[in-house]
Coordinates of C-alpha atoms in Angstrom, one line a residue:
Chain A
M1 CA 6.7 -51.9 -11.9
P2 CA 4.0 -50.6 -10.2
A3 CA 3.9 -50.5 -6.4
T4 CA 1.9 -53.9 -6.1
S5 CA 1.0 -53.0 -2.3
E6 CA -1.1 -50.5 -3.6
T7 CA -2.9 -52.3 -6.3
N8 CA -4.0 -55.4 -3.7
G9 CA -4.7 -57.9 -6.7
A10 CA -8.3 -56.4 -7.5
A11 CA -9.1 -55.4 -10.9
P12 CA -7.5 -52.0 -12.1
I13 CA -10.7 -50.9 -13.1
D14 CA -14.3 -52.5 -12.1
V15 CA -17.2 -51.1 -13.6
R16 CA -20.6 -52.4 -12.6
N17 CA -23.8 -51.4 -13.8
V18 CA -23.0 -48.1 -14.3
T19 CA -25.5 -45.2 -15.3
K20 CA -25.0 -41.5 -15.6
R21 CA -27.9 -39.3 -16.2
Y22 CA -28.3 -35.5 -16.7
G23 CA -31.8 -34.7 -16.5
D24 CA -33.5 -36.7 -19.3
L25 CA -30.1 -37.3 -20.9
V26 CA -28.7 -40.6 -20.3
A27 CA -25.0 -40.6 -20.9
V28 CA -24.0 -43.7 -20.2
K29 CA -26.5 -46.5 -19.8
D30 CA -26.1 -49.6 -17.4
L31 CA -22.3 -50.2 -18.5
T32 CA -20.5 -53.2 -16.9
F33 CA -16.6 -54.2 -17.5
S34 CA -13.6 -54.6 -15.9
L35 CA -9.6 -54.5 -17.2
E36 CA -6.8 -57.1 -16.4
P37 CA -3.9 -56.1 -14.7
G38 CA -1.2 -55.3 -17.4
T39 CA -3.4 -54.6 -20.5
I40 CA -3.7 -52.0 -22.6
T41 CA -7.9 -51.4 -23.5
G42 CA -8.8 -49.1 -26.1
F43 CA -12.4 -47.4 -25.4
L44 CA -14.1 -46.8 -28.9
G45 CA -17.0 -45.3 -29.5
P46 CA -18.6 -42.2 -31.7
N47 CA -18.8 -38.4 -30.3
G48 CA -21.4 -38.3 -27.6
S49 CA -21.3 -42.0 -26.9
G50 CA -20.7 -41.5 -23.3
K51 CA -16.8 -42.3 -23.5
S52 CA -15.6 -39.1 -21.7
T53 CA -18.2 -39.3 -19.2
T54 CA -17.1 -43.0 -18.6
L55 CA -13.5 -42.0 -18.2
R56 CA -14.3 -39.2 -15.6
M57 CA -16.4 -41.8 -13.3
V58 CA -13.4 -43.7 -13.3
G59 CA -11.4 -40.7 -12.3
G60 CA -13.6 -40.2 -9.6
L61 CA -15.0 -36.6 -11.0
L62 CA -18.3 -37.6 -11.8
R63 CA -20.8 -39.7 -9.7
P64 CA -22.7 -42.8 -11.0
T65 CA -26.5 -42.0 -11.0
A66 CA -26.6 -46.1 -10.4
G67 CA -24.0 -48.8 -10.2
E68 CA -20.6 -48.6 -8.7
V69 CA -17.0 -47.8 -10.2
K70 CA -14.0 -49.5 -8.4
L71 CA -10.4 -48.8 -9.0
F72 CA -8.4 -51.9 -7.3
G73 CA -11.5 -52.6 -5.7
I74 CA -12.0 -49.4 -3.9
T75 CA -14.8 -46.7 -5.1
A76 CA -13.3 -44.3 -7.6
R77 CA -14.8 -41.4 -5.5
D78 CA -12.5 -42.6 -2.3
P79 CA -9.3 -40.7 -2.5
Q80 CA -7.2 -43.8 -1.6
A81 CA -8.8 -45.6 -5.0
R82 CA -6.8 -42.6 -6.7
R83 CA -3.4 -43.5 -5.2
S84 CA -2.4 -45.5 -8.3
L85 CA -4.1 -43.6 -10.9
G86 CA -2.6 -41.5 -13.5
Y87 CA -5.5 -39.8 -15.3
M88 CA -5.2 -37.2 -18.7
P89 CA -7.9 -35.3 -19.5
A90 CA -9.1 -34.9 -23.1
D91 CA -8.6 -31.3 -23.1
P92 CA -5.8 -30.5 -20.6
A93 CA -5.5 -27.2 -18.5
F94 CA -2.8 -26.2 -16.7
L95 CA -1.8 -22.7 -14.4
P96 CA -0.9 -20.8 -17.6
H97 CA 1.6 -18.4 -15.9
L98 CA 3.7 -21.4 -14.1
S99 CA 6.1 -23.2 -16.3
G100 CA 5.7 -26.8 -17.4
L101 CA 7.9 -28.4 -14.9
D102 CA 6.1 -26.1 -12.2
N103 CA 2.9 -27.7 -13.2
L104 CA 4.2 -31.3 -13.3
D105 CA 5.7 -30.6 -9.8
L106 CA 2.4 -29.7 -8.3
L107 CA 0.3 -32.2 -9.7
A108 CA 3.2 -35.0 -8.9
R109 CA 3.4 -33.5 -5.1
L110 CA -0.4 -33.9 -5.1
R111 CA 0.1 -37.7 -6.3
G112 CA 3.0 -38.3 -3.6
G113 CA 6.1 -37.4 -5.7
A114 CA 7.3 -37.9 -9.4
D115 CA 9.5 -40.9 -10.4
E116 CA 12.5 -39.2 -11.9
A117 CA 13.5 -41.7 -14.1
M118 CA 9.8 -42.3 -15.2
R119 CA 9.7 -38.7 -15.9
R120 CA 12.7 -38.4 -17.9
T121 CA 12.0 -41.3 -19.6
A122 CA 8.5 -40.2 -21.0
A123 CA 9.8 -36.4 -21.3
D124 CA 12.7 -37.9 -23.7
A125 CA 10.1 -40.2 -25.2
L126 CA 7.3 -37.1 -26.1
D127 CA 10.5 -35.1 -27.0
L128 CA 9.7 -32.4 -24.0
S129 CA 13.4 -30.9 -23.5
G130 CA 14.4 -29.0 -20.4
H131 CA 13.9 -25.8 -22.2
D132 CA 10.4 -26.7 -23.2
L133 CA 9.2 -27.5 -19.6
D134 CA 11.3 -24.5 -18.4
R135 CA 8.7 -22.3 -20.6
R136 CA 5.3 -20.8 -19.1
V137 CA 2.7 -23.3 -20.0
G138 CA 0.5 -19.8 -21.4
G139 CA 3.0 -20.1 -24.3
Y140 CA 2.5 -23.6 -25.3
S141 CA 1.0 -24.8 -28.5
S142 CA -1.9 -27.3 -28.0
G143 CA 0.5 -30.1 -28.9
M144 CA 2.7 -29.3 -26.3
R145 CA 0.2 -29.1 -23.5
Q146 CA -1.0 -32.6 -25.0
K147 CA 2.2 -34.3 -24.4
L148 CA 2.8 -32.3 -20.9
A149 CA -0.6 -33.5 -19.8
I150 CA 0.6 -37.4 -21.1
L151 CA 3.8 -36.5 -18.9
A152 CA 1.7 -35.9 -16.0
A153 CA -0.3 -38.7 -16.2
V154 CA 2.5 -41.1 -16.2
Q155 CA 5.4 -39.5 -14.2
H156 CA 4.5 -40.7 -10.7
R157 CA 4.7 -44.5 -12.6
P158 CA 1.1 -45.2 -11.8
A159 CA -0.1 -49.0 -11.6
L160 CA -3.2 -47.6 -13.7
V161 CA -3.4 -44.8 -16.5
V162 CA -6.3 -43.5 -18.1
L163 CA -5.9 -41.2 -21.0
D164 CA -8.9 -39.6 -22.7
E165 CA -8.0 -39.1 -26.7
P166 CA -4.1 -39.0 -26.1
A167 CA -3.6 -38.7 -29.8
N168 CA -5.4 -35.6 -30.5
R169 CA -2.9 -32.7 -31.4
L170 CA 0.0 -35.1 -31.5
D171 CA 2.2 -35.1 -34.4
P172 CA 2.9 -38.3 -36.3
I173 CA 6.7 -38.5 -34.6
A174 CA 5.3 -37.9 -31.1
H175 CA 2.1 -40.3 -31.6
R176 CA 4.7 -43.1 -32.6
S177 CA 6.9 -42.3 -29.6
F178 CA 3.5 -41.9 -27.4
C179 CA 2.7 -45.8 -28.5
E180 CA 6.2 -47.1 -27.6
L181 CA 5.9 -45.5 -24.2
I182 CA 2.3 -47.1 -23.5
R183 CA 3.4 -50.7 -24.8
G184 CA 6.7 -50.3 -22.7
M185 CA 4.3 -49.3 -19.6
A186 CA 2.3 -52.5 -19.9
T187 CA 5.3 -54.5 -20.3
D188 CA 6.0 -53.6 -16.7
R189 CA 2.5 -54.4 -15.9
H190 CA 0.7 -50.9 -15.8
T191 CA -2.7 -51.0 -17.0
V192 CA -3.6 -48.4 -19.7
F193 CA -6.8 -47.6 -20.7
L194 CA -7.4 -45.2 -23.3
S195 CA -10.1 -43.6 -25.4
S196 CA -9.5 -42.9 -29.2
H197 CA -11.0 -41.8 -32.2
V198 CA -7.9 -43.0 -34.3
L199 CA -8.4 -46.6 -34.9
A200 CA -4.7 -47.2 -36.1
E201 CA -3.4 -46.3 -32.8
V202 CA -5.8 -48.9 -31.3
E203 CA -5.1 -51.4 -33.2
A204 CA -1.3 -50.4 -32.7
V205 CA -0.8 -50.4 -29.3
C206 CA -4.4 -52.3 -27.7
D207 CA -4.5 -55.4 -26.3
S208 CA -8.4 -55.5 -26.3
V209 CA -11.4 -52.8 -27.0
L210 CA -14.5 -52.0 -25.7
L211 CA -17.0 -50.5 -28.2
V212 CA -19.8 -48.2 -27.0
R213 CA -22.4 -46.7 -28.6
E214 CA -25.2 -44.2 -27.2
G215 CA -23.6 -44.9 -23.8
A216 CA -24.1 -48.8 -23.8
L217 CA -21.2 -51.5 -24.2
L218 CA -21.7 -53.0 -28.0
K219 CA -18.8 -55.2 -28.0
A220 CA -16.0 -56.1 -25.7
A221 CA -13.4 -58.2 -27.2
T222 CA -9.3 -58.6 -28.0
V223 CA -8.1 -57.0 -30.8
A224 CA -6.7 -60.5 -32.0
Q225 CA -10.6 -61.6 -31.8
L226 CA -11.9 -58.6 -33.6
R227 CA -9.0 -59.3 -36.4
E228 CA -9.8 -63.2 -36.5
H229 CA -13.8 -62.4 -37.1
A230 CA -12.7 -59.7 -39.4
P231 CA -13.6 -60.2 -43.1
R232 CA -11.0 -60.7 -45.6
V233 CA -10.9 -58.3 -48.7
V234 CA -10.3 -60.3 -51.5
T235 CA -9.0 -58.8 -54.9
L236 CA -9.8 -61.1 -58.1
T237 CA -7.8 -60.2 -61.5
R238 CA -9.4 -62.5 -64.0
T239 CA -7.7 -63.5 -67.2
D240 CA -9.5 -60.4 -69.3
G241 CA -8.0 -58.1 -67.1
T242 CA -10.8 -57.1 -65.0
T243 CA -10.7 -57.1 -61.3
V244 CA -13.4 -57.7 -58.4
V245 CA -13.3 -56.9 -54.8
Q246 CA -15.1 -58.8 -52.2
H247 CA -15.5 -59.1 -48.6
V248 CA -15.5 -62.6 -47.8
P249 CA -16.7 -63.2 -43.9
A250 CA -13.8 -64.9 -42.0
E251 CA -16.1 -67.7 -41.0
R252 CA -16.6 -68.6 -44.5
P253 CA -13.4 -69.9 -45.8
G254 CA -14.8 -72.0 -48.6
V255 CA -15.8 -68.8 -50.3
L256 CA -11.8 -68.8 -51.4
R257 CA -11.8 -72.4 -52.1
D258 CA -14.8 -71.6 -54.8
L259 CA -13.2 -68.6 -56.3
L260 CA -9.4 -70.2 -56.7
A261 CA -11.3 -73.0 -58.5
D262 CA -12.7 -70.6 -61.1
P263 CA -10.2 -71.1 -64.2
A264 CA -10.5 -67.4 -65.2
V265 CA -9.0 -66.3 -62.2
A266 CA -5.1 -64.9 -62.8
D267 CA -4.6 -63.4 -59.5
L268 CA -6.0 -63.1 -55.9
T269 CA -5.0 -61.2 -53.1
V270 CA -6.4 -61.5 -49.7
V271 CA -6.1 -58.7 -47.1
P272 CA -7.8 -58.9 -43.5
A273 CA -10.0 -55.8 -43.0
S274 CA -8.6 -53.2 -40.8
L275 CA -9.9 -52.8 -37.3
E276 CA -11.4 -49.3 -38.7
D277 CA -13.7 -51.6 -41.1
V278 CA -14.7 -54.2 -38.2
V279 CA -15.6 -51.2 -36.3
L280 CA -17.8 -49.3 -38.8
A281 CA -19.4 -52.7 -39.8
L282 CA -20.2 -53.2 -36.2
Y283 CA -21.8 -49.9 -35.8
T284 CA -23.8 -50.4 -39.0
E285 CA -25.0 -53.6 -37.8
Q286 CA -25.9 -52.0 -34.6
A287 CA -27.6 -49.2 -36.1
A288 CA -29.8 -51.3 -38.7
S289 CA -31.0 -53.5 -35.9
Chain B
M1 CA -1.8 -28.8 -0.1
K2 CA 0.9 -26.1 0.6
A3 CA 2.3 -27.0 -2.8
L4 CA -1.3 -26.0 -4.5
V5 CA -1.5 -22.8 -2.2
R6 CA 2.4 -21.8 -3.3
A7 CA 1.4 -22.6 -7.1
D8 CA -1.8 -20.5 -6.9
L9 CA -0.4 -17.5 -5.4
R10 CA 2.6 -17.6 -7.5
N11 CA 0.3 -17.8 -10.7
R12 CA -1.9 -14.8 -9.3
W13 CA 0.9 -12.7 -8.1
R14 CA 0.6 -10.1 -10.4
S15 CA -3.1 -9.5 -9.9
L16 CA -2.9 -9.7 -6.3
A17 CA 0.2 -7.3 -6.3
A18 CA -1.8 -4.6 -8.2
L19 CA -4.7 -4.8 -6.2
A20 CA -2.4 -4.4 -2.9
V21 CA -0.5 -1.3 -4.5
G22 CA -4.3 0.1 -5.5
C23 CA -5.4 -0.1 -2.0
F24 CA -2.1 1.3 -0.9
V25 CA -2.2 4.1 -3.1
L26 CA -5.9 5.0 -2.2
L27 CA -5.1 5.2 1.4
I28 CA -2.2 7.5 0.9
V29 CA -4.5 9.5 -1.5
L30 CA -7.2 9.8 0.8
S31 CA -4.8 11.1 3.8
G32 CA -3.5 13.6 0.8
T33 CA -6.8 14.8 0.1
Y34 CA -7.7 15.5 3.5
S35 CA -4.7 18.0 4.1
A36 CA -5.5 19.2 0.7
Y37 CA -8.9 20.5 2.0
G38 CA -7.4 21.8 5.2
G39 CA -8.2 19.1 7.6
A40 CA -11.2 18.9 9.5
A41 CA -12.0 22.6 9.5
G42 CA -11.7 22.8 5.9
F43 CA -14.1 20.1 5.3
S44 CA -16.4 21.6 8.0
S45 CA -16.8 25.0 6.4
A46 CA -16.7 23.3 3.0
F47 CA -19.8 21.5 4.2
N48 CA -21.7 24.2 6.2
G49 CA -20.2 22.1 9.7
K50 CA -22.5 19.3 8.9
T51 CA -21.5 16.0 7.4
P52 CA -23.3 15.2 4.3
R53 CA -25.8 12.2 5.2
L54 CA -24.4 10.4 2.3
F55 CA -20.9 10.8 3.3
S56 CA -22.2 9.1 6.2
A57 CA -24.1 6.1 4.8
F58 CA -20.6 5.4 2.8
S59 CA -18.9 5.1 6.1
G60 CA -21.6 2.8 7.6
S61 CA -23.6 5.0 9.9
A62 CA -27.0 6.7 9.4
S63 CA -25.6 10.0 10.8
G64 CA -21.7 9.7 12.1
D65 CA -19.1 12.5 11.5
V66 CA -16.6 11.6 8.6
F67 CA -14.8 14.8 9.0
S68 CA -12.8 14.5 12.3
P69 CA -9.1 13.0 11.7
A70 CA -9.7 9.6 13.0
H71 CA -13.1 9.0 11.1
F72 CA -12.0 10.6 7.6
L73 CA -8.8 7.6 7.9
A74 CA -11.2 5.0 8.7
F75 CA -13.6 6.2 6.2
G76 CA -11.0 4.8 4.0
F77 CA -11.6 1.3 4.9
G78 CA -15.3 1.9 3.9
H79 CA -14.7 3.9 0.8
P80 CA -16.7 2.3 -2.3
L81 CA -13.4 2.2 -4.1
F82 CA -11.5 0.4 -1.5
L83 CA -14.3 -2.3 -1.1
V84 CA -14.1 -3.0 -4.8
L85 CA -10.3 -3.3 -4.8
S86 CA -10.2 -5.5 -1.6
L87 CA -13.4 -7.4 -2.2
S88 CA -12.6 -8.6 -5.5
V89 CA -9.8 -10.8 -3.7
A90 CA -12.4 -12.4 -2.0
I91 CA -14.8 -12.6 -5.1
T92 CA -11.7 -14.0 -7.5
S93 CA -10.5 -16.3 -5.0
G94 CA -13.6 -17.9 -4.3
V95 CA -14.9 -18.0 -7.8
A96 CA -11.7 -19.7 -9.1
A97 CA -11.5 -22.3 -6.4
I98 CA -14.2 -24.6 -7.9
A99 CA -16.2 -23.4 -10.5
T100 CA -13.3 -22.1 -12.8
E101 CA -11.4 -25.3 -12.0
V102 CA -14.5 -27.1 -13.6
E103 CA -15.1 -24.7 -16.3
T104 CA -11.6 -24.5 -17.9
G105 CA -11.3 -28.4 -17.3
R106 CA -8.4 -28.1 -14.7
S107 CA -10.6 -29.7 -12.3
E108 CA -9.6 -33.1 -14.3
L109 CA -5.9 -32.9 -13.5
L110 CA -6.5 -31.8 -9.8
F111 CA -9.6 -33.7 -8.4
T112 CA -8.2 -37.1 -9.8
A113 CA -5.5 -36.9 -7.5
P114 CA -5.7 -39.0 -4.3
V115 CA -7.1 -36.0 -2.3
R116 CA -10.3 -35.2 -0.9
P117 CA -12.1 -32.3 -2.7
T118 CA -12.3 -30.5 0.5
Q119 CA -8.9 -30.5 1.0
I120 CA -8.4 -28.9 -2.2
L121 CA -11.0 -26.4 -1.0
D122 CA -9.5 -25.9 2.4
A123 CA -6.3 -25.3 0.2
R124 CA -8.1 -22.4 -1.9
V125 CA -9.4 -20.6 1.5
L126 CA -5.9 -20.5 2.6
E127 CA -4.8 -19.2 -0.4
W128 CA -7.3 -16.9 -0.3
A129 CA -6.6 -15.7 3.6
L130 CA -3.1 -15.2 2.2
A131 CA -4.0 -12.8 -0.5
Q132 CA -6.7 -11.2 1.2
A133 CA -3.9 -10.2 4.2
A134 CA -1.6 -9.2 1.7
V135 CA -4.0 -6.9 -0.1
I136 CA -5.6 -5.4 3.5
G137 CA -2.3 -5.1 4.5
G138 CA -1.3 -3.1 1.5
A139 CA -4.3 -0.6 2.7
L140 CA -3.0 -0.5 6.3
V141 CA 0.5 0.4 5.0
G142 CA -1.0 3.3 3.2
A143 CA -3.0 4.5 5.9
L144 CA -0.1 4.3 8.4
I145 CA 2.2 6.2 5.9
G146 CA -0.6 8.4 4.8
T147 CA -0.8 9.6 8.5
Q148 CA 2.7 10.3 8.9
L149 CA 2.7 12.3 5.5
S150 CA -0.3 14.5 6.6
S151 CA 0.3 16.9 9.1
D152 CA -3.3 17.0 9.8
L153 CA -3.7 13.1 10.6
S154 CA -0.3 12.9 12.1
A155 CA -1.7 13.0 15.6
I156 CA -3.9 9.9 15.3
S157 CA -3.1 7.0 17.1
L158 CA -1.8 3.7 14.7
A159 CA -4.4 1.5 16.6
V160 CA -7.0 3.4 14.6
P161 CA -6.5 2.1 10.8
V162 CA -5.2 -1.0 12.7
R163 CA -8.8 -1.3 14.4
A164 CA -10.4 -0.3 11.1
S165 CA -8.8 -2.9 9.1
L166 CA -9.4 -5.8 11.7
Q167 CA -13.1 -4.8 11.6
F168 CA -12.7 -5.0 7.8
C169 CA -11.5 -8.6 7.7
S170 CA -15.2 -9.7 9.3
V171 CA -16.7 -8.6 6.0
A172 CA -14.1 -9.8 3.9
F173 CA -14.6 -13.5 5.6
F174 CA -18.4 -13.3 5.1
V175 CA -17.7 -12.0 1.5
A176 CA -15.3 -14.8 0.4
G177 CA -17.8 -17.5 2.2
V178 CA -20.5 -16.3 -0.2
A179 CA -17.9 -16.6 -3.2
F180 CA -16.9 -19.9 -2.3
A181 CA -20.3 -21.4 -1.6
A182 CA -21.5 -20.0 -5.1
S183 CA -18.4 -21.5 -6.6
A184 CA -18.6 -25.0 -4.9
Q185 CA -22.3 -25.0 -6.3
A186 CA -21.9 -23.7 -9.7
R187 CA -20.8 -25.3 -13.2
T188 CA -19.7 -22.2 -14.6
R189 CA -17.6 -19.0 -13.3
G190 CA -20.3 -17.0 -14.9
A191 CA -22.8 -18.1 -12.6
A192 CA -20.7 -18.2 -9.3
F193 CA -19.4 -14.6 -10.3
A194 CA -22.8 -13.3 -10.8
A195 CA -24.2 -14.8 -7.9
T196 CA -21.4 -13.5 -5.4
V197 CA -21.6 -10.1 -7.1
G198 CA -25.1 -10.1 -7.0
V199 CA -25.4 -10.8 -3.1
V200 CA -22.2 -8.5 -2.2
A201 CA -23.4 -5.2 -4.5
G202 CA -27.2 -5.9 -3.8
S203 CA -26.2 -5.9 0.2
Y204 CA -24.4 -3.0 -0.3
V205 CA -27.1 -0.9 -2.1
I206 CA -29.8 -2.0 0.1
N207 CA -27.7 -1.2 3.2
L208 CA -27.0 2.2 1.9
V209 CA -30.6 3.0 1.2
G210 CA -31.6 1.8 5.0
L211 CA -29.0 4.4 6.1
L212 CA -30.3 7.3 3.8
W213 CA -33.9 6.7 4.3
S214 CA -35.4 5.9 8.0
P215 CA -38.6 4.0 7.2
L216 CA -36.0 1.2 5.7
S217 CA -33.3 1.6 8.5
F218 CA -34.1 -2.1 9.6
V219 CA -32.6 -3.7 6.5
R220 CA -29.4 -3.1 7.9
W221 CA -29.7 -6.0 10.0
I222 CA -30.2 -8.1 7.5
N223 CA -27.5 -7.7 5.1
P224 CA -23.7 -7.8 5.8
F225 CA -22.7 -4.3 5.5
G226 CA -25.0 -3.4 8.3
Y227 CA -22.7 -5.0 10.6
Y228 CA -19.8 -3.0 9.2
S229 CA -18.8 0.8 10.0
P230 CA -15.1 1.5 9.8
T231 CA -16.0 5.1 11.4
Q232 CA -17.4 3.3 14.8
A233 CA -14.3 0.6 14.4
A234 CA -11.9 3.6 14.4
E235 CA -13.1 4.0 18.3
H236 CA -13.0 0.4 19.4
L237 CA -13.3 -2.7 17.4
Q238 CA -17.4 -4.3 17.1
W239 CA -16.7 -7.3 18.1
G240 CA -20.4 -8.5 18.1
N241 CA -20.9 -7.3 14.3
A242 CA -17.6 -9.1 13.6
A243 CA -18.9 -12.2 15.5
V244 CA -22.2 -12.1 13.3
L245 CA -20.4 -11.9 10.3
V246 CA -17.8 -14.6 11.1
V247 CA -20.4 -17.0 12.1
A248 CA -22.2 -16.2 9.0
G249 CA -19.3 -17.0 7.0
V250 CA -18.3 -20.1 8.6
G251 CA -21.7 -21.4 7.9
L252 CA -21.3 -20.7 3.9
F253 CA -17.8 -22.3 4.2
G254 CA -19.7 -25.0 5.6
W255 CA -21.7 -25.2 3.0
A256 CA -19.3 -25.1 0.2
R257 CA -17.3 -28.1 1.9
H258 CA -20.6 -29.8 1.7
A259 CA -21.4 -29.0 -1.6
V260 CA -17.9 -30.1 -3.1
S261 CA -17.8 -33.3 -1.8
R262 CA -21.0 -34.2 -3.2
R263 CA -21.0 -32.7 -6.5
D264 CA -19.5 -33.7 -9.7
L265 CA -16.2 -32.1 -10.4
A266 CA -16.1 -32.2 -14.6

């Protein structure tokens, strides 16, 4: 359970009308959202849509050009706000001549010390052995560095964990363990905010998603809401052996009744569209508009 | 912040040890060279009884004698190779403090901790001070051993190399200030490195020209090396010169602290 005295009941992340400009380039455009405690939120968007920039503002690394980012009610640039933050960058870099354990110890000390039980649990889940952690980070593979960065982000049991593309470079086994670890943290009322391109991962672990495009918020919804409104993929097999695949909008269940009324239908399967289909459809709609 | 200082020093100890050994060996070799030339008499006869102006300029004065035992030993603390070896500690420490962290992405792990960016900068300044002391210490030990090994230098007071090395600390402090200020401002280590080396090397060359060509002698007072003469420090510490460099250095460190607390760190 994260330390509630540090979280003071305010939203773990509260982003209000945030814009970030680099000269003429607008990386993030008037973005507003907030997260509920104990939820896992996926942050989705194409490359260059401002995901990492937003996460860096949440981590207090970047100053918004306009608007405000608060963690637990305190502006993210204030060190006090980051007392309950665990942060994993998209491309983690460590002191290469030190061991993994020495790097973890250093980062833990800067954050007030590691929670040994949490560190052990996370290391076991990510399959990082004592032998691995005793090796110099300079000799790590990119996947090992990724695991170490995830471990560094959670080892002090922060109330808020921000992960930028955590699934990158993880093998399927490590990825499954990572998803279980994250789900377990949310069960313990930790809030997790993760950006990802792997929509299957988001579908598997997230409660809600924020979709961004060109720096602006496109949609905020729970995964259940997205699924509810997702079109169904209907495969019809007729008596003459031909098959037809149709995407039936969720809001029009009458279409299914009409299809079933057709005497030539020999078989019919209905599968909800995947999150990937939903997200792609949203982006396509937005691009068309 | 002690943990950060310790970790950084452990991460860099090989390169720092190499620089300290380099300075140690350089000062021993210089002491050996003095004896090999036959001491003051040998040098004097080799150069027709007069110190070449270029040698004096390298020692930080327009016409100073470099061949007396005390001055020759102190000259070691102004030798271009010594400056390159010892000031590279200040330059690399300063550049690595912020610009390298931002460029490599290490800043994202470090600066998301609940600490102020200035606390990280201060830890890096402390780390530099320890590393710089180790490298200057290497040179000092080399000079002290060199005087004992060389019959022509053995009569020199131990205070001579101590004074020369202390005087050098003010130059190192100023150069570190330039490096930290450039690092706090730059987005890439290349930019921070180029700016620092440009200022340091440019100042050194300008000072040398000012010492060699009297119409340009005034330029000595508008660059840091004009305030450093190890041969004069061999006689007595130049407190006024040291104060100028220290005050300028404090200003640069202050600028670095201001810049790092306002800049984007990724």
